[in-house]
CSV table of C-alpha atoms and ligand atoms in Angstrom, one decimal:
chain,number,residue,atom,x,y,z
L,53,MET,CA,-24.3,-25.2,15.6
L,54,ARG,CA,-21.0,-28.1,17.1
L,55,THR,CA,-20.3,-27.7,20.3
L,56,ARG,CA,-16.1,-28.2,20.0
L,57,PRO,CA,-14.5,-25.3,19.9
L,58,LEU,CA,-12.4,-24.2,16.8
L,59,LYS,CA,-8.7,-23.5,18.7
L,60,VAL,CA,-6.9,-20.3,17.8
L,61,ALA,CA,-3.4,-19.4,18.7
L,62,LEU,CA,-2.8,-15.7,18.2
L,63,LEU,CA,0.9,-14.6,17.0
L,64,GLY,CA,2.0,-11.5,19.1
L,65,CYS,CA,-0.4,-9.0,21.2
L,66,GLY,CA,0.6,-6.2,20.6
L,67,VAL,CA,-2.0,-3.4,19.5
L,68,VAL,CA,-4.0,-5.3,16.9
L,69,GLY,CA,-3.3,-8.9,18.4
L,70,SER,CA,-4.2,-7.6,22.0
L,71,GLU,CA,-7.9,-5.9,20.2
L,72,VAL,CA,-8.5,-9.4,18.6
L,73,ALA,CA,-8.5,-10.9,21.8
L,74,ARG,CA,-10.8,-8.8,23.2
L,75,ILE,CA,-13.3,-8.8,20.1
L,76,MET,CA,-12.9,-12.8,20.1
L,77,THR,CA,-13.8,-12.3,23.6
L,78,THR,CA,-16.6,-9.4,23.9
L,79,HIS,CA,-17.9,-11.2,20.2
L,80,ALA,CA,-18.5,-15.3,20.8
L,81,SER,CA,-21.5,-15.8,21.1
L,82,ASP,CA,-21.9,-13.8,17.6
L,83,LEU,CA,-19.0,-15.2,16.1
L,84,ALA,CA,-20.3,-18.8,17.2
L,85,ALA,CA,-23.7,-18.6,15.6
L,86,ARG,CA,-21.4,-17.0,12.6
L,87,ILE,CA,-19.3,-19.7,12.1
L,88,GLY,CA,-21.2,-22.5,13.6
L,89,ALA,CA,-18.6,-23.5,16.3
L,90,PRO,CA,-17.3,-21.7,19.5
L,91,VAL,CA,-13.6,-20.4,19.0
L,92,GLU,CA,-11.7,-20.1,21.5
L,93,LEU,CA,-8.7,-18.4,22.6
L,94,ALA,CA,-6.5,-21.6,23.4
L,95,GLY,CA,-3.2,-19.5,23.5
L,96,VAL,CA,-1.0,-16.2,23.5
L,97,ALA,CA,2.7,-15.8,22.4
L,98,VAL,CA,4.0,-12.6,23.1
L,99,ARG,CA,8.3,-11.4,23.3
L,100,ARG,CA,7.4,-10.1,27.0
L,101,PRO,CA,5.3,-12.2,29.5
L,102,SER,CA,4.7,-10.0,32.9
L,103,LYS,CA,3.1,-6.8,31.3
L,104,VAL,CA,-0.6,-7.0,32.1
L,105,ARG,CA,-3.1,-7.8,29.0
L,106,GLU,CA,-6.3,-7.1,30.6
L,107,GLY,CA,-9.0,-9.8,29.7
L,108,ILE,CA,-6.6,-12.6,28.9
L,109,ASP,CA,-6.1,-15.2,30.7
L,110,PRO,CA,-2.5,-15.4,31.8
L,111,ALA,CA,-2.4,-19.4,31.9
L,112,LEU,CA,-3.0,-18.8,28.1
L,113,ILE,CA,0.5,-16.6,28.0
L,114,THR,CA,3.8,-17.9,26.1
L,115,THR,CA,7.0,-17.3,25.5
L,116,ASP,CA,7.8,-19.8,23.3
L,117,ALA,CA,5.5,-18.9,19.8
L,118,THR,CA,7.7,-22.4,18.2
L,119,ALA,CA,5.5,-24.4,20.3
L,120,LEU,CA,1.9,-22.8,20.3
L,121,VAL,CA,2.1,-23.4,16.5
L,122,LYS,CA,3.7,-27.0,16.9
L,123,ARG,CA,0.7,-28.6,19.3
L,124,GLY,CA,-0.6,-30.2,17.2
L,125,ASP,CA,-4.0,-29.5,18.4
L,126,ILE,CA,-4.7,-25.7,16.1
L,127,ASP,CA,-7.2,-24.8,14.1
L,128,VAL,CA,-6.2,-21.3,13.2
L,129,VAL,CA,-3.1,-19.1,13.3
L,130,ILE,CA,-3.4,-16.1,14.2
L,131,GLU,CA,-0.1,-14.0,13.3
L,132,VAL,CA,0.1,-10.3,13.5
L,133,ILE,CA,4.0,-10.0,14.7
L,134,GLY,CA,5.2,-8.5,11.1
L,135,GLY,CA,8.8,-8.4,9.8
L,136,ILE,CA,10.0,-11.6,8.0
L,137,GLU,CA,11.5,-14.1,10.4
L,138,PRO,CA,10.2,-16.1,12.9
L,139,ALA,CA,7.0,-15.4,10.9
L,140,ARG,CA,7.6,-16.9,8.4
L,141,THR,CA,9.0,-20.0,9.7
L,142,LEU,CA,6.2,-20.0,12.4
L,143,ILE,CA,4.0,-19.7,9.6
L,144,THR,CA,5.0,-22.1,7.1
L,145,SER,CA,5.6,-24.8,11.0
L,146,ALA,CA,1.4,-24.3,11.1
L,147,PHE,CA,0.5,-25.1,8.3
L,148,GLU,CA,2.7,-28.4,8.0
L,149,HIS,CA,0.7,-29.0,12.0
L,150,GLY,CA,-2.7,-29.0,10.1
L,151,ALA,CA,-3.4,-25.3,10.8
L,152,SER,CA,-4.8,-22.5,8.8
L,153,VAL,CA,-3.4,-19.1,9.1
L,154,VAL,CA,-4.4,-15.8,9.3
L,155,SER,CA,-2.3,-12.9,8.6
L,156,ALA,CA,-1.5,-9.0,8.5
L,157,ASN,CA,2.3,-9.2,7.5
L,158,LYS,CA,2.6,-7.3,4.6
L,159,ALA,CA,6.0,-7.3,4.5
L,160,LEU,CA,6.6,-11.1,4.2
L,161,LEU,CA,4.0,-11.7,1.8
L,162,ALA,CA,4.8,-8.7,-0.3
L,163,GLU,CA,8.8,-10.6,0.2
L,164,ASP,CA,7.7,-14.0,0.0
L,165,GLY,CA,4.7,-14.5,-0.6
L,166,ALA,CA,5.1,-17.1,-2.7
L,167,THR,CA,6.6,-19.5,0.3
L,168,LEU,CA,3.7,-18.9,2.3
L,169,TYR,CA,1.0,-20.1,-0.1
L,170,ALA,CA,2.8,-23.3,-1.4
L,171,ALA,CA,2.9,-23.9,2.1
L,172,ALA,CA,-0.9,-23.6,2.7
L,173,GLU,CA,-1.4,-25.8,-0.8
L,174,GLU,CA,0.9,-28.2,0.2
L,175,HIS,CA,-1.3,-28.8,3.1
L,176,GLY,CA,-4.8,-27.9,2.8
L,177,LYS,CA,-4.6,-25.0,4.8
L,178,ASP,CA,-5.8,-21.5,4.5
L,179,LEU,CA,-4.0,-19.1,4.1
L,180,TYR,CA,-6.1,-15.2,5.1
L,181,PHE,CA,-4.4,-11.4,5.3
L,182,GLU,CA,-6.7,-9.3,4.6
L,183,ALA,CA,-5.4,-7.1,7.4
L,184,ALA,CA,-2.1,-6.8,5.7
L,185,VAL,CA,-3.0,-4.0,3.1
L,186,ALA,CA,-4.9,-0.9,4.0
L,187,GLY,CA,-6.6,-2.2,7.6
L,188,ALA,CA,-9.9,-2.3,8.5
L,189,ILE,CA,-11.4,-1.5,4.1
L,190,PRO,CA,-12.0,-5.1,2.4
L,191,LEU,CA,-10.1,-5.1,0.1
L,192,ILE,CA,-8.4,-8.5,-0.4
L,193,ARG,CA,-11.5,-10.1,-1.0
L,194,PRO,CA,-13.2,-8.5,-3.5
L,195,LEU,CA,-10.3,-8.7,-5.0
L,196,ARG,CA,-9.8,-12.2,-4.3
L,197,GLU,CA,-13.8,-13.3,-4.8
L,198,SER,CA,-15.3,-10.5,-6.0
L,199,LEU,CA,-13.8,-10.1,-9.2
L,200,ALA,CA,-12.5,-13.2,-10.0
L,201,GLY,CA,-14.6,-13.2,-13.3
L,202,ASP,CA,-13.3,-9.7,-14.1
L,203,LYS,CA,-10.3,-8.3,-15.5
L,204,VAL,CA,-8.6,-6.0,-12.9
L,205,ASN,CA,-6.6,-2.9,-15.1
L,206,ARG,CA,-5.7,-0.3,-12.5
L,207,VAL,CA,-5.4,-0.4,-8.8
L,208,LEU,CA,-4.9,3.0,-7.8
L,209,GLY,CA,-4.3,4.0,-4.4
L,210,ILE,CA,-3.5,5.9,-1.0
L,211,VAL,CA,-2.0,2.5,0.8
L,212,ASN,CA,-0.1,4.8,3.5
L,213,GLY,CA,-2.6,6.8,6.6
L,214,THR,CA,0.6,8.3,7.5
L,215,THR,CA,2.2,10.3,4.8
L,216,ASN,CA,-1.8,10.5,3.7
L,217,PHE,CA,-1.7,12.5,7.2
L,218,ILE,CA,1.1,14.4,6.4
L,219,LEU,CA,0.8,16.0,3.0
L,220,ASP,CA,-3.4,17.0,3.9
L,221,LYS,CA,-2.0,18.7,6.1
L,222,MET,CA,0.9,20.2,3.9
L,223,ASP,CA,-2.1,21.0,1.7
L,224,SER,CA,-4.8,22.4,4.1
L,225,SER,CA,-2.0,24.5,6.1
L,226,GLY,CA,0.8,25.6,3.8
L,227,ALA,CA,2.8,24.2,6.3
L,228,GLY,CA,6.5,22.1,5.1
L,229,TYR,CA,7.0,18.5,4.5
L,230,SER,CA,9.3,18.8,8.4
L,231,GLU,CA,6.2,21.1,10.2
L,232,ALA,CA,3.5,18.8,8.9
L,233,LEU,CA,5.6,15.1,10.3
L,234,ASP,CA,6.6,16.9,13.6
L,235,GLU,CA,2.7,17.6,13.8
L,236,ALA,CA,1.6,13.6,12.3
L,237,THR,CA,4.7,12.7,15.0
L,238,ALA,CA,2.6,14.7,18.4
L,239,LEU,CA,-0.1,13.1,17.4
L,240,GLY,CA,0.9,9.7,17.1
L,241,TYR,CA,0.1,9.3,13.3
L,242,ALA,CA,4.2,9.0,12.9
L,243,GLU,CA,6.0,6.7,14.4
L,244,ALA,CA,9.4,8.1,16.0
L,245,ASP,CA,11.0,6.6,13.3
L,246,PRO,CA,8.9,7.4,10.3
L,247,THR,CA,10.6,5.7,7.8
L,248,ALA,CA,8.6,3.0,6.9
L,249,ASP,CA,6.0,5.2,6.1
L,250,VAL,CA,7.8,8.5,4.2
L,251,GLU,CA,10.0,6.7,2.1
L,252,GLY,CA,7.4,4.4,1.0
L,253,PHE,CA,8.0,1.5,1.6
L,254,ASP,CA,5.0,0.5,3.6
L,255,ALA,CA,2.8,1.3,0.5
L,256,ALA,CA,5.2,-0.5,-1.7
L,257,ALA,CA,4.5,-3.5,0.5
L,258,LYS,CA,0.7,-3.3,0.0
L,259,ALA,CA,1.5,-2.4,-3.8
L,260,ALA,CA,3.1,-6.0,-4.8
L,261,ILE,CA,0.3,-8.0,-2.6
L,262,LEU,CA,-2.0,-5.5,-4.5
L,263,ALA,CA,-0.8,-6.3,-8.0
L,264,GLY,CA,-0.5,-9.6,-7.7
L,265,ILE,CA,-3.7,-10.3,-6.6
L,266,ALA,CA,-5.2,-8.1,-9.3
L,267,PHE,CA,-3.2,-9.6,-12.2
L,268,HIS,CA,-2.7,-13.3,-11.2
L,269,THR,CA,0.8,-12.7,-11.2
L,270,ARG,CA,4.2,-12.6,-9.0
L,271,VAL,CA,4.9,-8.9,-8.0
L,272,ARG,CA,7.5,-8.7,-5.2
L,273,LEU,CA,8.5,-5.8,-3.1
L,274,ASP,CA,11.6,-5.5,-5.4
L,275,ASP,CA,9.4,-5.1,-8.4
L,276,VAL,CA,7.8,-2.0,-7.0
L,277,TYR,CA,9.1,1.4,-8.2
L,278,ARG,CA,10.2,3.6,-4.9
L,279,GLU,CA,9.7,7.2,-3.9
L,280,GLY,CA,9.2,8.7,-0.4
L,281,LEU,CA,7.9,12.1,0.1
L,282,THR,CA,10.9,14.0,1.9
L,283,ASP,CA,11.3,16.0,-1.0
L,284,VAL,CA,7.7,17.0,-1.8
L,285,SER,CA,7.5,21.0,-0.6
L,286,ALA,CA,5.0,23.5,0.3
L,287,ALA,CA,6.3,25.2,-3.5
L,288,ASP,CA,4.9,21.1,-4.9
L,289,ILE,CA,1.8,21.7,-3.2
L,290,ALA,CA,1.3,25.3,-4.0
L,291,SER,CA,2.0,24.3,-7.6
L,292,ALA,CA,-0.8,21.7,-7.7
L,293,LYS,CA,-3.4,23.6,-6.5
L,294,ARG,CA,-3.2,26.4,-9.1
L,295,MET,CA,-3.2,23.4,-11.8
L,296,GLY,CA,-6.5,22.4,-9.3
L,297,CYS,CA,-5.0,19.6,-8.2
L,298,THR,CA,-3.6,18.0,-4.9
L,299,VAL,CA,-0.7,15.6,-4.0
L,300,LYS,CA,-0.8,12.5,-2.9
L,301,LEU,CA,1.1,9.2,-2.2
L,302,LEU,CA,-0.2,6.6,-4.5
L,303,ALA,CA,0.5,2.9,-5.4
L,304,ILE,CA,-0.3,2.7,-8.9
L,305,CYS,CA,-0.5,-1.3,-10.1
L,306,GLU,CA,-1.1,-0.7,-14.3
L,307,ARG,CA,-1.4,-3.6,-16.7
L,308,ALA,CA,0.1,-2.2,-19.7
L,309,ALA,CA,-1.8,-1.4,-22.6
L,310,ASP,CA,-1.1,-4.5,-24.6
L,311,GLY,CA,-2.0,-6.8,-21.9
L,312,LYS,CA,1.7,-8.0,-21.8
L,313,SER,CA,3.1,-7.0,-18.4
L,314,VAL,CA,2.5,-5.3,-15.3
L,315,THR,CA,3.7,-2.2,-13.2
L,316,ALA,CA,3.2,-1.8,-10.0
L,317,ARG,CA,5.2,2.0,-8.5
L,318,VAL,CA,4.3,4.4,-5.3
L,319,HIS,CA,5.4,7.6,-5.5
L,320,PRO,CA,3.5,11.6,-4.7
L,321,ALA,CA,1.9,12.5,-7.6
L,322,MET,CA,-0.6,15.6,-8.4
L,323,ILE,CA,-4.1,14.2,-9.0
L,324,PRO,CA,-7.1,17.0,-10.3
L,325,LEU,CA,-9.8,17.9,-7.3
L,326,SER,CA,-12.6,16.3,-9.3
L,327,HIS,CA,-10.6,12.8,-8.5
L,328,PRO,CA,-11.9,10.7,-5.7
L,329,LEU,CA,-9.0,10.0,-4.2
L,330,ALA,CA,-8.4,13.6,-4.1
L,331,SER,CA,-11.6,14.0,-1.0
L,332,VAL,CA,-9.5,11.3,1.2
L,333,ARG,CA,-8.0,13.6,4.5
L,334,GLU,CA,-6.2,13.2,7.6
L,335,ALA,CA,-5.1,10.0,8.1
L,336,TYR,CA,-7.8,7.4,5.9
L,337,ASN,CA,-6.8,5.1,3.4
L,338,ALA,CA,-8.8,4.4,-0.6
L,339,VAL,CA,-7.8,2.4,-3.0
L,340,PHE,CA,-9.8,3.1,-6.6
L,341,VAL,CA,-10.4,-0.5,-8.5
L,342,GLU,CA,-10.6,0.0,-12.9
L,343,ALA,CA,-12.3,-3.3,-14.3
L,344,GLU,CA,-13.4,-4.2,-17.4
L,345,ALA,CA,-17.2,-5.0,-16.8
L,346,ALA,CA,-17.3,-3.1,-13.2
L,347,GLY,CA,-15.8,-0.7,-13.8
L,348,GLN,CA,-14.4,1.7,-11.4
L,349,LEU,CA,-14.5,1.0,-7.6
L,350,MET,CA,-14.1,2.4,-4.7
L,351,PHE,CA,-12.7,1.1,-1.3
L,352,TYR,CA,-12.7,3.5,1.5
L,353,GLY,CA,-12.0,3.5,4.9
L,354,PRO,CA,-9.2,3.6,8.2
L,355,GLY,CA,-6.1,1.5,7.2
L,356,ALA,CA,-4.4,1.3,10.3
L,357,GLY,CA,-5.0,0.9,13.8
L,358,GLY,CA,-5.7,-1.6,16.3
L,359,SER,CA,-9.4,-2.1,16.0
L,360,PRO,CA,-9.9,-1.3,12.4
L,361,THR,CA,-6.9,-3.8,11.1
L,362,ALA,CA,-8.5,-6.6,14.4
L,363,SER,CA,-12.0,-6.3,12.3
L,364,ALA,CA,-10.1,-7.5,8.8
L,365,VAL,CA,-8.5,-10.4,11.4
L,366,LEU,CA,-11.9,-11.4,12.6
L,367,GLY,CA,-13.5,-11.7,9.5
L,368,ASP,CA,-10.1,-13.4,8.0
L,369,LEU,CA,-11.2,-15.4,11.0
L,370,VAL,CA,-14.5,-16.6,10.6
L,371,ALA,CA,-13.8,-17.7,7.0
L,372,VAL,CA,-11.6,-19.7,7.4
L,373,CYS,CA,-13.1,-21.3,10.8
L,374,ARG,CA,-16.0,-21.6,8.4
L,375,ASN,CA,-14.1,-23.3,5.7
L,376,ARG,CA,-12.5,-26.1,8.0
L,377,LEU,CA,-15.8,-26.7,9.0
L,378,ALA,CA,-16.9,-26.8,5.5
L,379,GLU,CA,-13.2,-29.2,5.0
L,380,SER,CA,-12.6,-26.9,2.3
L,381,THR,CA,-9.6,-23.9,1.4
L,382,GLY,CA,-10.5,-20.1,0.4
L,383,PRO,CA,-8.5,-19.3,-2.5
L,384,GLY,CA,-5.3,-19.8,-2.9
L,385,GLU,CA,-2.5,-18.5,-4.9
L,386,SER,CA,-3.5,-17.4,-8.7
L,387,ALA,CA,-0.8,-16.6,-10.3
L,388,TYR,CA,-1.6,-18.2,-13.6
L,389,THR,CA,-0.9,-14.7,-15.9
L,390,GLN,CA,2.9,-15.1,-15.6
L,391,LEU,CA,2.8,-11.5,-16.4
L,392,PRO,CA,6.3,-10.1,-15.9
L,393,VAL,CA,6.9,-6.8,-13.9
L,394,SER,CA,8.3,-4.5,-16.3
L,395,PRO,CA,10.6,-0.9,-15.3
L,396,MET,CA,9.8,2.1,-14.5
L,397,GLY,CA,11.1,3.0,-17.4
L,398,ASP,CA,8.3,1.9,-19.3
L,399,VAL,CA,5.6,3.5,-17.3
L,400,VAL,CA,3.8,5.9,-19.1
L,401,THR,CA,2.1,9.3,-17.3
L,402,ARG,CA,2.0,12.9,-17.2
L,403,TYR,CA,5.0,14.8,-15.5
L,404,HIS,CA,4.5,18.5,-13.9
L,405,ILE,CA,8.6,20.3,-14.0
L,406,SER,CA,9.8,23.0,-12.0
L,407,LEU,CA,12.6,24.5,-13.5
L,408,ASP,CA,14.3,27.6,-12.8
L,409,VAL,CA,15.6,29.8,-15.9
L,410,ALA,CA,17.7,32.2,-17.3
L,411,ASP,CA,15.1,34.9,-17.7
L,412,LYS,CA,16.4,35.7,-21.8
L,413,PRO,CA,15.3,35.4,-25.1
L,414,GLY,CA,15.2,31.9,-26.8
L,415,VAL,CA,15.3,30.3,-23.3
L,416,LEU,CA,11.6,29.0,-23.7
L,417,ALA,CA,12.3,27.6,-27.6
L,418,GLN,CA,15.4,25.7,-25.6
L,419,VAL,CA,14.1,23.8,-23.6
L,420,ALA,CA,10.8,23.0,-25.5
L,421,THR,CA,13.1,22.0,-28.0
L,422,VAL,CA,14.6,19.6,-25.8
L,423,PHE,CA,11.3,17.9,-25.3
L,424,ALA,CA,10.6,17.9,-29.2
L,425,GLU,CA,13.9,16.4,-29.2
L,426,HIS,CA,13.2,12.7,-26.6
L,427,GLY,CA,9.4,12.8,-28.1
L,428,VAL,CA,7.8,14.2,-24.3
L,429,SER,CA,4.6,16.4,-26.1
L,430,ILE,CA,3.9,19.9,-23.7
L,431,ASP,CA,0.2,20.4,-22.9
L,432,THR,CA,0.9,23.4,-21.2
L,433,VAL,CA,4.2,25.9,-20.0
L,434,ARG,CA,3.5,29.3,-17.4
L,435,GLN,CA,6.8,31.0,-17.0
L,436,GLN,CA,6.7,33.1,-14.0
L,437,GLY,CA,9.5,36.0,-13.5
L,438,ARG,CA,11.2,37.0,-10.5
L,439,GLN,CA,10.9,39.5,-8.6
L,440,ASP,CA,14.9,39.7,-6.7
L,441,GLY,CA,16.3,40.9,-10.1
L,442,ASN,CA,18.7,37.8,-10.5
L,443,GLY,CA,18.2,37.1,-14.0
L,444,GLU,CA,15.8,34.1,-13.4
L,445,ALA,CA,12.4,32.8,-13.7
L,446,SER,CA,10.3,30.4,-12.6
L,447,LEU,CA,9.4,27.6,-15.8
L,448,VAL,CA,6.6,25.0,-14.5
L,449,VAL,CA,6.1,22.3,-17.5
L,450,VAL,CA,3.5,20.3,-17.5
L,451,THR,CA,3.3,17.5,-20.1
L,452,HIS,CA,1.0,15.2,-22.1
L,453,ARG,CA,1.4,11.3,-21.7
L,454,ALA,CA,5.3,9.7,-22.0
L,455,PRO,CA,7.1,7.1,-20.7
L,456,ASP,CA,8.8,7.6,-17.7
L,457,ALA,CA,12.5,7.3,-19.4
L,458,ALA,CA,12.2,9.6,-22.0
L,459,LEU,CA,11.1,12.2,-19.5
L,460,SER,CA,14.5,10.9,-17.6
L,461,GLY,CA,16.3,11.7,-20.9
L,462,THR,CA,14.3,15.3,-21.6
L,463,VAL,CA,16.0,16.4,-17.8
L,464,GLU,CA,18.7,15.3,-18.3
L,465,ALA,CA,19.3,17.2,-21.3
L,466,LEU,CA,17.8,20.1,-19.4
L,467,ARG,CA,19.8,20.1,-16.7
L,468,LYS,CA,23.3,20.4,-19.1
L,469,LEU,CA,21.5,23.6,-20.5
L,470,ASP,CA,23.4,27.0,-19.3
L,471,THR,CA,20.3,28.3,-19.1
L,472,VAL,CA,18.1,25.9,-16.9
L,473,ARG,CA,20.3,26.7,-12.8
L,474,GLY,CA,18.0,23.7,-12.1
L,475,VAL,CA,15.5,21.7,-11.5
L,476,ALA,CA,13.1,22.7,-8.6
L,477,SER,CA,10.8,19.5,-9.1
L,478,ILE,CA,9.4,16.9,-11.2
L,479,MET,CA,6.4,15.5,-9.5
L,480,ARG,CA,3.8,13.1,-12.1
L,481,VAL,CA,0.2,13.8,-12.6
L,482,GLU,CA,-2.4,11.2,-12.1
L,483,GLY,CA,-5.7,10.1,-12.3
L,484,GLU,CA,-7.3,11.9,-14.7
S,741,HSE,N1,2.1,2.8,9.1
S,741,HSE,C1,0.6,2.4,8.0
S,741,HSE,C2,-0.1,4.3,8.0
S,741,HSE,C3,0.1,1.0,8.9
S,741,HSE,O1,0.3,4.7,8.1
S,741,HSE,O2,-0.8,3.5,7.3
S,741,HSE,C4,0.2,0.0,8.5
S,741,HSE,O3,0.3,-0.2,7.5
């Protein structure tokens, strides 16, 4: 074993960074044996230097992250700061100054992964980011390496724990969205400002990363269609149950049937209880991958939190250190297919539409005609008269597969009918 240690700079020492530092210390001899050389924490860049950080030598703490990555003797920079800047400048600077990089930064990879990959390639260094998607779950490496010989056609996943916790609560207790969010906040699953999670931004960044890797093309955050779960009601969950389904916030990345384009989207969807993703409870994540030769694969586990995310970071650290000792690099960007990302209107799926309609003769026929005129075929219709005697009924229509643009046209036309008093909800049905 080499005795000269590989030097590691840690950028960020919050929930994940402090756990990375702890594991590097407590598992030092195992890590050294697995790598073939010891790894040494050479510096830790933080914003608040006065904070007590148990187990970390105060002499390693600095507020000057820029100087740390430019030292010239750093082998690996671990970036767990998050956000676009200064993370992007620090990572590119790390490559320029001879380091490889392990990052957990989903926002940056989804926004501008191409710049990071290009800098890594230019300087012959590694960029690893297992922790950026679904915490501890090995997913990036299986897609980048284990499935590199296969053709992935679809990635369907629950990649946000906060929203899965909220939907699971709504499903198990009948609670409304606000009540379930309050519980998630009280238990520490949701942040004080839950926007990134509940509006689907976090999941959309992960979908962009997964789609790019799965289909060997470039997919950016802006390419991902996004709907959050704030409009999901207790009635939607109850309706899903009547259909033998549950509601999940899904990230769905698909190769088009003709193979000439891809789509990436995040939105709430009904999935059958028989689908493996339906049984993913609480704040767990799971990703279902469909590949041509491998068939269906499912990856499951904790998608967030200090220790699970640190596990993914440490796995990358070991891989990157091994590569350095072997004077090689792991996989770089693979975007050779250059498949364009199609708009949401091109996505083909099934829909569950809930309408409030006048309860009188001919209304069902009128509604059915609108669906037919837009080429959307109806699978089932369920009508329920209201008890309040106001002459209204609830109509739930489930369609066969149809393009999203056709469904949007249908709904627009339905809203114009005098007999349709309101479109209570529209939800896609997936996983069948
Ligand atoms: N906030 C995310 C979640 C974890 O709830 O899953 C970090 O991506």
